[in-house]
Amino acid sequence: MERGEEKTIVIVDDEEPMRDYLREVLTHEGYDCRCFAGSLAALAYMASGAERADLILTEINMPGMGGVDLLRKVKTVSPELPVILISALYGVGLAIEALKGGAADYLLKPAQPDEVATLVARHLDHPDHEGRRQAMRGALRKFLWLPDHYHKSGERVQEVFDVLGFKRYETLQHSKRVAAYAVLLGAAKKLPTEELGHLELGALLHDIGKIAIPHNVLMKAGPLNDEEWEVMRLHPQIGWELLSEFPELGAEAEIVYSHHERFDGKGYPRRLKAHDIPLGARIFSIVDTLDAITSDRPYRSRQPLEAARAEIKKRSGSQFDPFLVGALEELPDGALLKVRLDYADTESPRQTALQPALLTT
């Protein structure tokens, strides 16, 4: 980065070693860093107008004013200034609070140097001026008010997902495919049109909770450790919390909340069993696995449809509802392959948060 392009990052952390670590990492990347042990000192610096801050990187748990309160204060006067939270603390409540406060992103400690540098560069190169939270709400409202909500065009779906920022986490094509597969399976079981609509949108939004998962957990290249898995497995509940603010999305919210439950009760987050799992979520779990097996992944190549059918049948009664597995077996290969062709991947596979274990847990 040339000196004339140097940007200023405000680092706020009550632990001096952490401040020094972050400053060293980001100075090496060419940023000008201003470090503070507390939120009030950081606010005083920014209020002085001595120089313009381009990004704030703050710990959450600090004496006095914590990072989330700092986030709120900053957003009242500088709504476009990106604020990244970095902390060993994480939970559903904190995640929702951070989103509502307008946090640009979240890093879970310990964060590696490349994780810090990559995330900071991402927000300085592509600032999110409107805020993901407000964009999500606006996009969903606009989408739901369309008169042809259950017969939407690909362009409208693209608009919604672009605003939601889903391309950061997984391809839009995956979400389109699982929605189409889910409708095929639901129609085979003669679900009413309205229920098919709920099923389709619930499938499209199934991973919306990942918008609040710490970036370095979500995008980790290698296997997740136990602590990271605990964080990752919060995304269905976070998604449910987000969608629960929209009364008209009750059925979709339940699909999002339950899409990692298993028929034998060994899923998460509520360990629901058999028909306690909403029908839409039972349908989704089958088609999600179908798509995972027949799609390229960074750790393996796609497998043929026959292999996916065999694997799903093998898990009938354990992971999947046997009644719905039987319905899948009756769907012709041609109908399933057409979905694959209609929504073919447009991006090369990347190492994302879709770890192999997600296919079985």
mmCIF file of N, CA, C and O in Angstrom, residues 68 71-72 75-76 85 92-104 130-134 136-137 211-212 238 241-246:
data_model
loop_
_atom_site.group_PDB
_atom_site.id
_atom_site.type_symbol
_atom_site.label_atom_id
_atom_site.label_comp_id
_atom_site.label_asym_id
_atom_site.label_seq_id
_atom_site.Cartn_x
_atom_site.Cartn_y
_atom_site.Cartn_z
ATOM 1 N N VAL A 68 -19.611 -3.515 22.307
ATOM 2 C CA VAL A 68 -20.918 -3.371 21.661
ATOM 3 C C VAL A 68 -21.480 -1.973 21.908
ATOM 4 O O VAL A 68 -22.067 -1.358 21.008
ATOM 5 N N LEU A 71 -19.671 0.276 19.650
ATOM 6 C CA LEU A 71 -20.242 0.115 18.316
ATOM 7 C C LEU A 71 -21.475 1.005 18.150
ATOM 8 O O LEU A 71 -21.607 1.732 17.152
ATOM 9 N N ARG A 72 -22.374 0.968 19.122
ATOM 10 C CA ARG A 72 -23.602 1.760 19.027
ATOM 11 C C ARG A 72 -23.306 3.262 18.995
ATOM 12 O O ARG A 72 -23.905 4.012 18.227
ATOM 13 N N LYS A 75 -21.910 4.258 15.605
ATOM 14 C CA LYS A 75 -22.901 4.209 14.526
ATOM 15 C C LYS A 75 -23.884 5.381 14.577
ATOM 16 O O LYS A 75 -24.480 5.723 13.560
ATOM 17 N N THR A 76 -24.053 5.984 15.745
ATOM 18 C CA THR A 76 -24.962 7.139 15.818
ATOM 19 C C THR A 76 -24.369 8.361 15.129
ATOM 20 O O THR A 76 -25.102 9.216 14.632
ATOM 21 N N LEU A 85 -15.768 -6.504 15.457
ATOM 22 C CA LEU A 85 -15.620 -6.986 16.825
ATOM 23 C C LEU A 85 -14.661 -8.169 16.834
ATOM 24 O O LEU A 85 -14.741 -9.052 15.978
ATOM 25 N N VAL A 92 -25.374 -16.584 20.956
ATOM 26 C CA VAL A 92 -26.479 -16.122 20.113
ATOM 27 C C VAL A 92 -26.860 -14.687 20.459
ATOM 28 O O VAL A 92 -27.027 -13.841 19.583
ATOM 29 N N GLY A 93 -26.967 -14.403 21.754
ATOM 30 C CA GLY A 93 -27.345 -13.064 22.167
ATOM 31 C C GLY A 93 -26.359 -12.016 21.680
ATOM 32 O O GLY A 93 -26.752 -10.966 21.154
ATOM 33 N N LEU A 94 -25.069 -12.313 21.849
ATOM 34 C CA LEU A 94 -24.037 -11.380 21.393
ATOM 35 C C LEU A 94 -24.075 -11.211 19.877
ATOM 36 O O LEU A 94 -23.920 -10.100 19.356
ATOM 37 N N ALA A 95 -24.259 -12.311 19.176
ATOM 38 C CA ALA A 95 -24.283 -12.263 17.713
ATOM 39 C C ALA A 95 -25.426 -11.379 17.218
ATOM 40 O O ALA A 95 -25.238 -10.535 16.323
ATOM 41 N N ILE A 96 -26.607 -11.558 17.785
ATOM 42 C CA ILE A 96 -27.762 -10.755 17.385
ATOM 43 C C ILE A 96 -27.551 -9.295 17.763
ATOM 44 O O ILE A 96 -27.854 -8.371 16.994
ATOM 45 N N GLU A 97 -27.006 -9.085 18.952
ATOM 46 C CA GLU A 97 -26.746 -7.723 19.416
ATOM 47 C C GLU A 97 -25.762 -7.013 18.479
ATOM 48 O O GLU A 97 -25.927 -5.837 18.145
ATOM 49 N N ALA A 98 -24.733 -7.741 18.066
ATOM 50 C CA ALA A 98 -23.741 -7.161 17.162
ATOM 51 C C ALA A 98 -24.355 -6.805 15.813
ATOM 52 O O ALA A 98 -24.083 -5.742 15.249
ATOM 53 N N LEU A 99 -25.209 -7.709 15.300
ATOM 54 C CA LEU A 99 -25.874 -7.430 14.027
ATOM 55 C C LEU A 99 -26.781 -6.214 14.137
ATOM 56 O O LEU A 99 -26.769 -5.330 13.281
ATOM 57 N N LYS A 100 -27.572 -6.166 15.198
ATOM 58 C CA LYS A 100 -28.489 -5.044 15.374
ATOM 59 C C LYS A 100 -27.727 -3.737 15.553
ATOM 60 O O LYS A 100 -28.202 -2.673 15.148
ATOM 61 N N GLY A 101 -26.549 -3.833 16.165
ATOM 62 C CA GLY A 101 -25.747 -2.640 16.362
ATOM 63 C C GLY A 101 -25.069 -2.150 15.112
ATOM 64 O O GLY A 101 -24.553 -1.038 15.077
ATOM 65 N N GLY A 102 -25.039 -2.995 14.072
ATOM 66 C CA GLY A 102 -24.435 -2.594 12.810
ATOM 67 C C GLY A 102 -22.997 -3.012 12.628
ATOM 68 O O GLY A 102 -22.260 -2.418 11.832
ATOM 69 N N ALA A 103 -22.551 -4.054 13.377
ATOM 70 C CA ALA A 103 -21.169 -4.525 13.236
ATOM 71 C C ALA A 103 -20.897 -4.974 11.809
ATOM 72 O O ALA A 103 -21.718 -5.646 11.190
ATOM 73 N N ALA A 104 -19.743 -4.599 11.298
ATOM 74 C CA ALA A 104 -19.370 -5.011 9.945
ATOM 75 C C ALA A 104 -18.982 -6.476 9.917
ATOM 76 O O ALA A 104 -19.243 -7.173 8.936
ATOM 77 N N GLU A 130 -24.380 0.692 3.849
ATOM 78 C CA GLU A 130 -25.763 0.677 4.320
ATOM 79 C C GLU A 130 -25.942 -0.178 5.569
ATOM 80 O O GLU A 130 -26.909 -0.009 6.305
ATOM 81 N N GLY A 131 -25.031 -1.105 5.773
ATOM 82 C CA GLY A 131 -25.174 -2.001 6.926
ATOM 83 C C GLY A 131 -25.920 -3.250 6.522
ATOM 84 O O GLY A 131 -26.983 -3.189 5.928
ATOM 85 N N ARG A 132 -25.338 -4.401 6.865
ATOM 86 C CA ARG A 132 -25.959 -5.652 6.433
ATOM 87 C C ARG A 132 -27.312 -5.880 7.091
ATOM 88 O O ARG A 132 -28.220 -6.446 6.509
ATOM 89 N N ARG A 133 -27.435 -5.428 8.322
ATOM 90 C CA ARG A 133 -28.686 -5.663 9.024
ATOM 91 C C ARG A 133 -29.848 -4.947 8.330
ATOM 92 O O ARG A 133 -30.901 -5.536 8.066
ATOM 93 N N GLN A 134 -29.665 -3.655 8.057
ATOM 94 C CA GLN A 134 -30.724 -2.893 7.419
ATOM 95 C C GLN A 134 -31.001 -3.427 6.013
ATOM 96 O O GLN A 134 -32.158 -3.478 5.577
ATOM 97 N N MET A 136 -30.653 -6.501 4.963
ATOM 98 C CA MET A 136 -31.375 -7.761 5.063
ATOM 99 C C MET A 136 -32.869 -7.525 5.283
ATOM 100 O O MET A 136 -33.713 -8.108 4.614
ATOM 101 N N ARG A 137 -33.174 -6.613 6.215
ATOM 102 C CA ARG A 137 -34.576 -6.351 6.515
ATOM 103 C C ARG A 137 -35.296 -5.788 5.285
ATOM 104 O O ARG A 137 -36.398 -6.216 4.943
ATOM 105 N N ILE A 211 -24.642 -15.252 8.650
ATOM 106 C CA ILE A 211 -24.273 -13.855 8.517
ATOM 107 C C ILE A 211 -23.658 -13.328 9.813
ATOM 108 O O ILE A 211 -22.911 -12.350 9.809
ATOM 109 N N ALA A 212 -23.951 -13.994 10.944
ATOM 110 C CA ALA A 212 -23.447 -13.546 12.238
ATOM 111 C C ALA A 212 -22.372 -14.460 12.814
ATOM 112 O O ALA A 212 -21.950 -14.264 13.954
ATOM 113 N N ILE A 238 -29.475 -18.603 15.342
ATOM 114 C CA ILE A 238 -29.323 -17.195 14.955
ATOM 115 C C ILE A 238 -30.261 -16.881 13.790
ATOM 116 O O ILE A 238 -30.933 -15.840 13.783
ATOM 117 N N GLU A 241 -33.727 -16.530 15.087
ATOM 118 C CA GLU A 241 -33.893 -15.257 15.796
ATOM 119 C C GLU A 241 -34.084 -14.115 14.802
ATOM 120 O O GLU A 241 -34.925 -13.234 14.990
ATOM 121 N N LEU A 242 -33.313 -14.116 13.734
ATOM 122 C CA LEU A 242 -33.415 -13.046 12.738
ATOM 123 C C LEU A 242 -34.775 -13.062 12.043
ATOM 124 O O LEU A 242 -35.432 -12.033 11.903
ATOM 125 N N LEU A 243 -35.198 -14.245 11.612
ATOM 126 C CA LEU A 243 -36.448 -14.333 10.862
ATOM 127 C C LEU A 243 -37.672 -14.197 11.754
ATOM 128 O O LEU A 243 -38.754 -13.845 11.266
ATOM 129 N N SER A 244 -37.505 -14.452 13.038
ATOM 130 C CA SER A 244 -38.641 -14.343 13.946
ATOM 131 C C SER A 244 -39.153 -12.913 14.058
ATOM 132 O O SER A 244 -40.274 -12.685 14.545
ATOM 133 N N GLU A 245 -38.366 -11.950 13.630
ATOM 134 C CA GLU A 245 -38.824 -10.560 13.643
ATOM 135 C C GLU A 245 -39.838 -10.288 12.534
ATOM 136 O O GLU A 245 -40.445 -9.226 12.498
ATOM 137 N N PHE A 246 -39.986 -11.236 11.635
ATOM 138 C CA PHE A 246 -40.944 -11.106 10.544
ATOM 139 C C PHE A 246 -42.083 -12.098 10.781
ATOM 140 O O PHE A 246 -41.938 -13.293 10.519
#
